[in-house]
Tab-separated table of C-alpha atoms in Angstrom:
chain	number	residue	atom	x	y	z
A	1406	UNK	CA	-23.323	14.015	8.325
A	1407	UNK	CA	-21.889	16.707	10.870
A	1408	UNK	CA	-18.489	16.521	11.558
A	1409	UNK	CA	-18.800	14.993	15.240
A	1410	UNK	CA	-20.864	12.065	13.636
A	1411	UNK	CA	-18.154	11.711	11.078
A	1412	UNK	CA	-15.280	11.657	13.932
A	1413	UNK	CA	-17.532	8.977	15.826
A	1414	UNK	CA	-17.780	6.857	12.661
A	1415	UNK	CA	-14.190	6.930	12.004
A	1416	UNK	CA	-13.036	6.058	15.448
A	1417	UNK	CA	-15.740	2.946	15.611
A	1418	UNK	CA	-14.763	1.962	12.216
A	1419	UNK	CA	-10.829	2.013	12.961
A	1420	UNK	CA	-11.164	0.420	16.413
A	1421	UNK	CA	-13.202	-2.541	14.185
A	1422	UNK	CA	-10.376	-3.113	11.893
A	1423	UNK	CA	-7.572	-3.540	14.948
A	1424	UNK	CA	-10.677	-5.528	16.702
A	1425	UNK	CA	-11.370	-8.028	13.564
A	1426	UNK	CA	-7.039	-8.515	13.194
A	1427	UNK	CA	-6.716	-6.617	10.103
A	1428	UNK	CA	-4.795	-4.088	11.458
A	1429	UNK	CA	-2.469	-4.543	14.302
A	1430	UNK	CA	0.112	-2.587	16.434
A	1431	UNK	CA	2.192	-1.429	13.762
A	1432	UNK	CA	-0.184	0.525	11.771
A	1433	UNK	CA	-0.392	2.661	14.850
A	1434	UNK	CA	3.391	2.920	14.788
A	1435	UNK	CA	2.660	3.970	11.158
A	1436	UNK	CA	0.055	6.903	11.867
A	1437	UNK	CA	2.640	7.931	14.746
A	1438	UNK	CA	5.423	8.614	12.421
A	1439	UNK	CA	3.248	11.177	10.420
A	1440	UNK	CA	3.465	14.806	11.440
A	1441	UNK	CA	2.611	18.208	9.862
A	1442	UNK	CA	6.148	17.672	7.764
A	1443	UNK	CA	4.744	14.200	6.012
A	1444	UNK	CA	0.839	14.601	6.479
A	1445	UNK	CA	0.268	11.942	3.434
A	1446	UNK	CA	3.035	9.715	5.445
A	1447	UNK	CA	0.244	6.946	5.962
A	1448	UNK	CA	-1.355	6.580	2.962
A	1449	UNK	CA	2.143	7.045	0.571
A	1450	UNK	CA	3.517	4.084	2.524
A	1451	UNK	CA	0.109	2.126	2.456
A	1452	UNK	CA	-0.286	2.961	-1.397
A	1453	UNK	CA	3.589	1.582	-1.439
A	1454	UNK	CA	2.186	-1.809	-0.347
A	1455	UNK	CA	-0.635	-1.730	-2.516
A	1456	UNK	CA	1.362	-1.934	-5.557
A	1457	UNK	CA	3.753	-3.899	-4.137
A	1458	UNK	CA	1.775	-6.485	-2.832
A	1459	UNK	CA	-0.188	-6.316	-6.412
A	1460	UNK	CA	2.839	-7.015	-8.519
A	1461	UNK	CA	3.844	-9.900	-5.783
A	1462	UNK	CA	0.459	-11.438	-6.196
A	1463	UNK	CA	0.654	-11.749	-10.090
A	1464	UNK	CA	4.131	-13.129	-9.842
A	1465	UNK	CA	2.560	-15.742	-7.681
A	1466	UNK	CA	0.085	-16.582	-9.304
A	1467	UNK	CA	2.539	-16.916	-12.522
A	1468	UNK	CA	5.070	-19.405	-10.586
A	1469	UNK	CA	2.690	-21.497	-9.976
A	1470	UNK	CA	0.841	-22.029	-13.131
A	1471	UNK	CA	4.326	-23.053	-14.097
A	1472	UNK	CA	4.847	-27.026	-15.386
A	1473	UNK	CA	8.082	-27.119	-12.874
A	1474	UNK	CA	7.073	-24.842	-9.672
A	1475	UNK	CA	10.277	-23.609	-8.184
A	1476	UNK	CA	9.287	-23.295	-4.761
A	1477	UNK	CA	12.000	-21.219	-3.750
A	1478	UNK	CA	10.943	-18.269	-6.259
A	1479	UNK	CA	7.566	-18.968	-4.803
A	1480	UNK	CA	9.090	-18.859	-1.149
A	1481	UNK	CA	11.095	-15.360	-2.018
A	1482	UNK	CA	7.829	-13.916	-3.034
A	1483	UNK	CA	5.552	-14.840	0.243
A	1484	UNK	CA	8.610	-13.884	2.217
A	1485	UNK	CA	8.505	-10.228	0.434
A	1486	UNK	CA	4.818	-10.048	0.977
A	1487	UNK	CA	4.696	-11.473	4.757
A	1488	UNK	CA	7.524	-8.575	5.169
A	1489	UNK	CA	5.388	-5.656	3.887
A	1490	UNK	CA	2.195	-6.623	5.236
A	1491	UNK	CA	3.870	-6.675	8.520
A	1492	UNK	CA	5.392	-3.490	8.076
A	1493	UNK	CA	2.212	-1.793	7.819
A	1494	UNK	CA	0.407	-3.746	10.254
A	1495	UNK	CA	-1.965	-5.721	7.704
A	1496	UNK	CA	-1.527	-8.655	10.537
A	1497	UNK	CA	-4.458	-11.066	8.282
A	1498	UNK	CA	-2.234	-10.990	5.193
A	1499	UNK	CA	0.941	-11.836	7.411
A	1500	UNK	CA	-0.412	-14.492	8.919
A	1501	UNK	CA	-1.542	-16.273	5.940
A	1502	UNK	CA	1.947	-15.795	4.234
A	1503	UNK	CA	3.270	-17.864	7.483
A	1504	UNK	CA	1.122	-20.663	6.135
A	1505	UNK	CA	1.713	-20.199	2.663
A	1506	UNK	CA	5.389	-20.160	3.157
A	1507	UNK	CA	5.274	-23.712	5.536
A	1508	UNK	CA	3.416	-25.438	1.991
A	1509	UNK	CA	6.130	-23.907	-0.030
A	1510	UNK	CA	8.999	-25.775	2.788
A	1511	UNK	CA	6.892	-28.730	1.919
A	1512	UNK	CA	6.267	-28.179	-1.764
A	1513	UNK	CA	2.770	-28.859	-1.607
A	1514	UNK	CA	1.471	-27.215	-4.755
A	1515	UNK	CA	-2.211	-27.507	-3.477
A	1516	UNK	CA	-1.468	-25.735	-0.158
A	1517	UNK	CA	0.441	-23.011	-2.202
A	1518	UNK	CA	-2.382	-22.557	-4.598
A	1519	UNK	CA	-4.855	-22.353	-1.395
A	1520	UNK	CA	-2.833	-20.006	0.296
A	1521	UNK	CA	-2.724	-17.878	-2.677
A	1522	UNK	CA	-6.608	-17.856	-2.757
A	1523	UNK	CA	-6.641	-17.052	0.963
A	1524	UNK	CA	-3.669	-14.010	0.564
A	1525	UNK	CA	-5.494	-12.831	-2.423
A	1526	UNK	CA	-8.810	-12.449	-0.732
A	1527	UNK	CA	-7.021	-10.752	2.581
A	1528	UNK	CA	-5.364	-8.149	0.638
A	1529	UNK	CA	-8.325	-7.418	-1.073
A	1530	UNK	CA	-10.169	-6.953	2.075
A	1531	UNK	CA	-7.704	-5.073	3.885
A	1532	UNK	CA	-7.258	-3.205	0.884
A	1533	UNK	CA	-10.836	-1.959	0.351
A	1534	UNK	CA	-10.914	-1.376	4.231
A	1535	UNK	CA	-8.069	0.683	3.981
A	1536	UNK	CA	-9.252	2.984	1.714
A	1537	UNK	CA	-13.071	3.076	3.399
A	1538	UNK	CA	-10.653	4.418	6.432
A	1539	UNK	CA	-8.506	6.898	4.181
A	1540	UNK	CA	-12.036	8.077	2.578
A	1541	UNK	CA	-13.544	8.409	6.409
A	1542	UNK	CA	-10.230	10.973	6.955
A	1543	UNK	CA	-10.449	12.897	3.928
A	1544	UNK	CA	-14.578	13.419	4.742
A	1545	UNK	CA	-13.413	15.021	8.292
A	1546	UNK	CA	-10.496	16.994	7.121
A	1547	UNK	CA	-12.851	18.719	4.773
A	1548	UNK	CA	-15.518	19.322	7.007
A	1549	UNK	CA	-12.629	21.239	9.254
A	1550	UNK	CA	-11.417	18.470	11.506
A	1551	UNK	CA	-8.378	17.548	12.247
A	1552	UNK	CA	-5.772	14.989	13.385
A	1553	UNK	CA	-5.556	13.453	16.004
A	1554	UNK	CA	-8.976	13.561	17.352
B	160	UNK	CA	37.887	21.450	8.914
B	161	UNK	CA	36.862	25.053	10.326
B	162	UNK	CA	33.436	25.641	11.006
B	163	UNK	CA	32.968	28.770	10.113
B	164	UNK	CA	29.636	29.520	13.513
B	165	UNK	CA	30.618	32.983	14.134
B	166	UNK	CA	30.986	34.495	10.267
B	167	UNK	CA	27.378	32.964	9.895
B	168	UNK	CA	25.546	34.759	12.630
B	169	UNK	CA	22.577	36.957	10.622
B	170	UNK	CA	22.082	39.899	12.792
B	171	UNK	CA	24.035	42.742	12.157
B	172	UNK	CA	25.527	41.829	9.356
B	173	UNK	CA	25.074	43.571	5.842
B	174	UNK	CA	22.581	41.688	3.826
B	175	UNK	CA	23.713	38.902	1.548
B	176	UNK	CA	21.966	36.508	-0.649
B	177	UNK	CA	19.440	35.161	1.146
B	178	UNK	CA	20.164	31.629	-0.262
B	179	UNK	CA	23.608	31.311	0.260
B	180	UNK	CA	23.329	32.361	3.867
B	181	UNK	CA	20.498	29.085	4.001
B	182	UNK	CA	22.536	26.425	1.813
B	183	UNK	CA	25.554	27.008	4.354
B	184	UNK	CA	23.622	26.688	7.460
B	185	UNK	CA	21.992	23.984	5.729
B	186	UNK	CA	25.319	22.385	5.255
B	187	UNK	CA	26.806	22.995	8.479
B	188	UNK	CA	23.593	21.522	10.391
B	189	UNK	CA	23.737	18.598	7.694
B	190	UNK	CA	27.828	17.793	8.982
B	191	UNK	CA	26.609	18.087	12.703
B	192	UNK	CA	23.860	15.768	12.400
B	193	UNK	CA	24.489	11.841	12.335
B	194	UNK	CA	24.481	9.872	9.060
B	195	UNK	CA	23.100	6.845	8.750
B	196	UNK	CA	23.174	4.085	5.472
B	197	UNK	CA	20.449	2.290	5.657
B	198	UNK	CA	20.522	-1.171	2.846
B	199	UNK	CA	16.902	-3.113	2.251
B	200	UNK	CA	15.525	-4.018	-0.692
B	201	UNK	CA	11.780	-3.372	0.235
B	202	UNK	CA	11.023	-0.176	-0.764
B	203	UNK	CA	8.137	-0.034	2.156
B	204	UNK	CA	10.592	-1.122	4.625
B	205	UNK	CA	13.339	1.807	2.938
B	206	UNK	CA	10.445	4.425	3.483
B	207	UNK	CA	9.303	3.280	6.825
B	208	UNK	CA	13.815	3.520	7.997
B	209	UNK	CA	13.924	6.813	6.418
B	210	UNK	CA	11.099	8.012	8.107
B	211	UNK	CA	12.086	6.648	11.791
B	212	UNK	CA	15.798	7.860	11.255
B	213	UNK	CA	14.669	11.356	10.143
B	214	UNK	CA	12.316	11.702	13.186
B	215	UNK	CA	15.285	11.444	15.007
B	216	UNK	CA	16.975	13.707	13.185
B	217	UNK	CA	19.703	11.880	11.449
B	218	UNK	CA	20.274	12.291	7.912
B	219	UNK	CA	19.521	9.311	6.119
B	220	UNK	CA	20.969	7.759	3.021
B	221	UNK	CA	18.914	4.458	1.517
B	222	UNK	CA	20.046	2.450	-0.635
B	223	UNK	CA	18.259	-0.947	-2.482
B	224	UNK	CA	20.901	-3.568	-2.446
B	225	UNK	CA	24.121	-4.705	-0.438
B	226	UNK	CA	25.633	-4.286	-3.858
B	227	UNK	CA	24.755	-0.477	-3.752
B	228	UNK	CA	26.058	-0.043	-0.324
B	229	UNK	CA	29.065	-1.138	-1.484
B	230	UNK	CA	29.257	1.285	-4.307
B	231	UNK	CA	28.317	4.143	-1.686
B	232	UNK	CA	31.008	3.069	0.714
B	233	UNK	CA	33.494	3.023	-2.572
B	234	UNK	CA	34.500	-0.463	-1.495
B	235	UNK	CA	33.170	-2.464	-4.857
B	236	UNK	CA	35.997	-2.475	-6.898
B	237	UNK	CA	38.136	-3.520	-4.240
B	238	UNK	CA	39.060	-7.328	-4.281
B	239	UNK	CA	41.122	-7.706	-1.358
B	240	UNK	CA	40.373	-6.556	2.071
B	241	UNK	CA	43.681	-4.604	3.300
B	242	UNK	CA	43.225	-0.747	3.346
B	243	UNK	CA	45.282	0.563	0.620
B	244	UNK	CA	46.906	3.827	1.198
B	245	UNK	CA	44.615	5.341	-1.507
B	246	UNK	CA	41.606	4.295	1.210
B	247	UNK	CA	43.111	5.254	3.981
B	248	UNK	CA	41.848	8.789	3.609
B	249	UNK	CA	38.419	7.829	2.477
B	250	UNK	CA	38.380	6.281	5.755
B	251	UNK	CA	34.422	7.172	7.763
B	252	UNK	CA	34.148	9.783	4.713
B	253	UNK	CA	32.891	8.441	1.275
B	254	UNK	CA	31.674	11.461	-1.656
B	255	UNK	CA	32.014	14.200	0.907
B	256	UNK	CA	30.260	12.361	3.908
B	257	UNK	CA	30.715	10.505	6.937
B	258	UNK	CA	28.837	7.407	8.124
B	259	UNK	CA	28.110	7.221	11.786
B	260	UNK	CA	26.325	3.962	11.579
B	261	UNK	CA	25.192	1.047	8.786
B	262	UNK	CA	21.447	-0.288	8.924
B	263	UNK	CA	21.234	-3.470	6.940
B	264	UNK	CA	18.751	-6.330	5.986
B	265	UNK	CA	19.448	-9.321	6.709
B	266	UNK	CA	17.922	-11.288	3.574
B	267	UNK	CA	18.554	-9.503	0.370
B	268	UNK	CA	19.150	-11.254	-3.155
B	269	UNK	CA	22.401	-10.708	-4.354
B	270	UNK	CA	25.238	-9.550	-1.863
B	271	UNK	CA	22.655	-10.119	1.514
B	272	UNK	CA	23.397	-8.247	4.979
B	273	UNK	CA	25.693	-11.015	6.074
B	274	UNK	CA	28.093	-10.531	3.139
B	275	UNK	CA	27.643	-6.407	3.750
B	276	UNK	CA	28.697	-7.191	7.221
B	277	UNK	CA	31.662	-9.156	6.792
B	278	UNK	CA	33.258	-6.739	3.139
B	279	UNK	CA	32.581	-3.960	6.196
B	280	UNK	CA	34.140	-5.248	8.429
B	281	UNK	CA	37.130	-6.239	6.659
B	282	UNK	CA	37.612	-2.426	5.371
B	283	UNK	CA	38.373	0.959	6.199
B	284	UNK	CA	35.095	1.290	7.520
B	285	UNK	CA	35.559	-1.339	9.881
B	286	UNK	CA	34.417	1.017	13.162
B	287	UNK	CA	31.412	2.082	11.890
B	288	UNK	CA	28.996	0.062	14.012
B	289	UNK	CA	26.998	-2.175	11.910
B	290	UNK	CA	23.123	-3.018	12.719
B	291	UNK	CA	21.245	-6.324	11.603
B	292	UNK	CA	17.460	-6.007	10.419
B	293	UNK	CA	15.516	-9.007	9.914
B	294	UNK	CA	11.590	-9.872	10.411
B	295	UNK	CA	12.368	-13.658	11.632
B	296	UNK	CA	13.944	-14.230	14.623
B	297	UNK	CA	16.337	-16.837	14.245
B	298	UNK	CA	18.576	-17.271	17.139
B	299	UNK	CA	21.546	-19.075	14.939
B	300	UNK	CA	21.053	-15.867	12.368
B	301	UNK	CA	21.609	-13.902	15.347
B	302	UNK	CA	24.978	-14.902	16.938
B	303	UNK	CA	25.689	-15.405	13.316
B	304	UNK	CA	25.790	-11.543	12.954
B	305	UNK	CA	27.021	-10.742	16.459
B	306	UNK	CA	29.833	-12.792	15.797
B	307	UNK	CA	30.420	-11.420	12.319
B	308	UNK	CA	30.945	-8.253	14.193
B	309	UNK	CA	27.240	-6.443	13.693
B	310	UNK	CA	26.843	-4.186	16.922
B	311	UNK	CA	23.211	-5.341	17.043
B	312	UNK	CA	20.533	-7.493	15.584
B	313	UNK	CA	17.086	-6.107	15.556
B	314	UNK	CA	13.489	-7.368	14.839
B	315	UNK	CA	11.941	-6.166	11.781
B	316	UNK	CA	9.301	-3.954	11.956
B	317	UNK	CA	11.761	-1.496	13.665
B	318	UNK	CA	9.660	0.613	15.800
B	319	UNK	CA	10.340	4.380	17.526
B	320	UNK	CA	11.084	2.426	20.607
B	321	UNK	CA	14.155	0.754	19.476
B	322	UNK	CA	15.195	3.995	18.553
B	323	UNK	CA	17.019	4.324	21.394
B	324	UNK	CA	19.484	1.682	20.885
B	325	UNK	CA	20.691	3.163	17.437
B	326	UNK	CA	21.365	6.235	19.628
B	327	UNK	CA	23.486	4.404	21.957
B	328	UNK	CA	25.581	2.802	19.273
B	329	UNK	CA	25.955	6.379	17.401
B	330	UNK	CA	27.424	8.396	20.561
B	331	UNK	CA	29.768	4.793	21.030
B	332	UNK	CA	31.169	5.583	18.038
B	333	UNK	CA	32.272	9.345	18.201
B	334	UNK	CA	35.711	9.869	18.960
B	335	UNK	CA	36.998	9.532	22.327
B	336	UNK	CA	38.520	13.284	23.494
């Protein structure tokens, strides 16, 4: 694929992810911080939340296997998660924390273990999306393009 | 403290050690340039700070916990409020540096933003302006702080927009002539 296909790919495929809520305004905010001092500024904070959000998901998924759930642990956890996932613009992930943090306020163990199906299968979404977009970059850098388009 | 501008001008000078000529200018830029502290304990949301601040050209020092700020600011072993005379000349200066301005989380485990606020407040570092972070706006929180005596209580994610407050709360705070 020539480079101006590749450019055209990666625009259409970015403007997708904002389209289909995955992304939102603050991942722009994100890509506008980086400049030829941080170049990797993007994807070190975006590999940040990966692990993050991966240790936040086990711990989750401990608490509530638990006999006594203590919803506040559980409620400290979504809270960290709906922070991050903000912070980087992953808007699908955020907005199932809200949710997952109202069955906490409730203690509805059911809701909780829902939500964690729901938050596990967003991250894992925006996750591999993510990297399709990093991957995308990487292909146009090293066919000599450059950033921003 | 003299700065030394004049004694550091390169041109027709007899050469010295490259380095030493760098590390002072280095210095002297570093003592011009606005310090910030900024306290959260999300390590994305420490990056993402850092980042904004240093954009702007402040010099940035983040640390993970209210309890940490307080170490930084040298006010953890104190118990009681009053400035002793041994603080006194710490006062705005703390292992060499000055703070301009405090950027704090709101909800942190341990000592949270609040608590920050108020040991600040009620220390020798009492007129360094103090900002509020949090990602839920909660308008009790918020006259919470603004009454504790935070200068200003912004939305988390903090973007380069609201930039321009921190600036106006940084030139507030140096010295009247």
């Amino acid at each position: 694929m020539d480079l101006v296909q590749l450019q055209r790919q990666f625009v259409d495929y970015k403007t997708s992810l904002y389209h289909e809520g995955f992304l939102d305004e603050q991942f722009t905010q994100l890509q506008e911080l980086q400049d030829e001092n941080n170049p990797d500024f993007v994807v070190e904070v975006v590999s940040l939340f990966f692990e993050d959000s991966e240790r936040l998901l086990n711990e989750l998924a401990r608490a509530l296997e638990q006999q006594n759930i203590d919803y506040k642990r559980i409620d400290a956890h979504v809270h960290q998660l709906k922070g991050s996932s903000s912070s980087i613009g992953a808007q699908r992930v955020q907005k199932v924390c809200i949710a997952f943090r109202n069955y906490c306020e409730e203690q509805n163990v059911e809701g909780c273990l829902k939500c964690l199906q729901q938050v596990r299968h967003e991250y894992s979404l925006v996750k591999t999306k993510l990297e399709s977009l990093f991957q995308l970059e990487q292909q146009i850098l090293t066919a000599g393009g450059s950033f921003p388009m | 403290m003299e700065l030394m501008k004049s004694e550091n001008i390169v041109q027709d000078r007899q050469p010295q050690p490259q380095e030493e000529e760098e590390i002072m200018q280095q210095e002297e830029e570093e003592e011009q340039r606005f310090h910030v502290l900024a306290v959260d304990d999300s390590v994305i949301d420490r990056k993402l700070l850092e980042k904004l601040l240093k954009a702007s050209s402040y010099q940035v020092t983040c640390v993970e916990s209210g309890e940490k700020a307080l170490e930084y600011l040298g006010l953890l072993h104190h118990s009681s409020p009053a400035s002793s005379s041994s603080s006194q000349h710490h006062h705005q200066e703390t292992q060499g540096h000055k703070v301009n301005l405090i950027m704090t989380d709101f909800s942190m485990p341990g000592t949270s933003g609040y608590d920050l606020l108020k040991r600040i407040k009620g220390s020798s570092w009492k007129d360094v302006p103090v900002v509020v972070m949090s990602s839920e706006n909660v308008p009790s929180r918020i006259s919470m702080c603004l009454e504790g005596g935070a200068e200003e209580f912004m939305l988390k994610p903090l973007q380069l927009s609201d930039l321009h407050k921190i600036q106006a709360h940084l030139l507030k705070s140096l010295p009247h002539s």
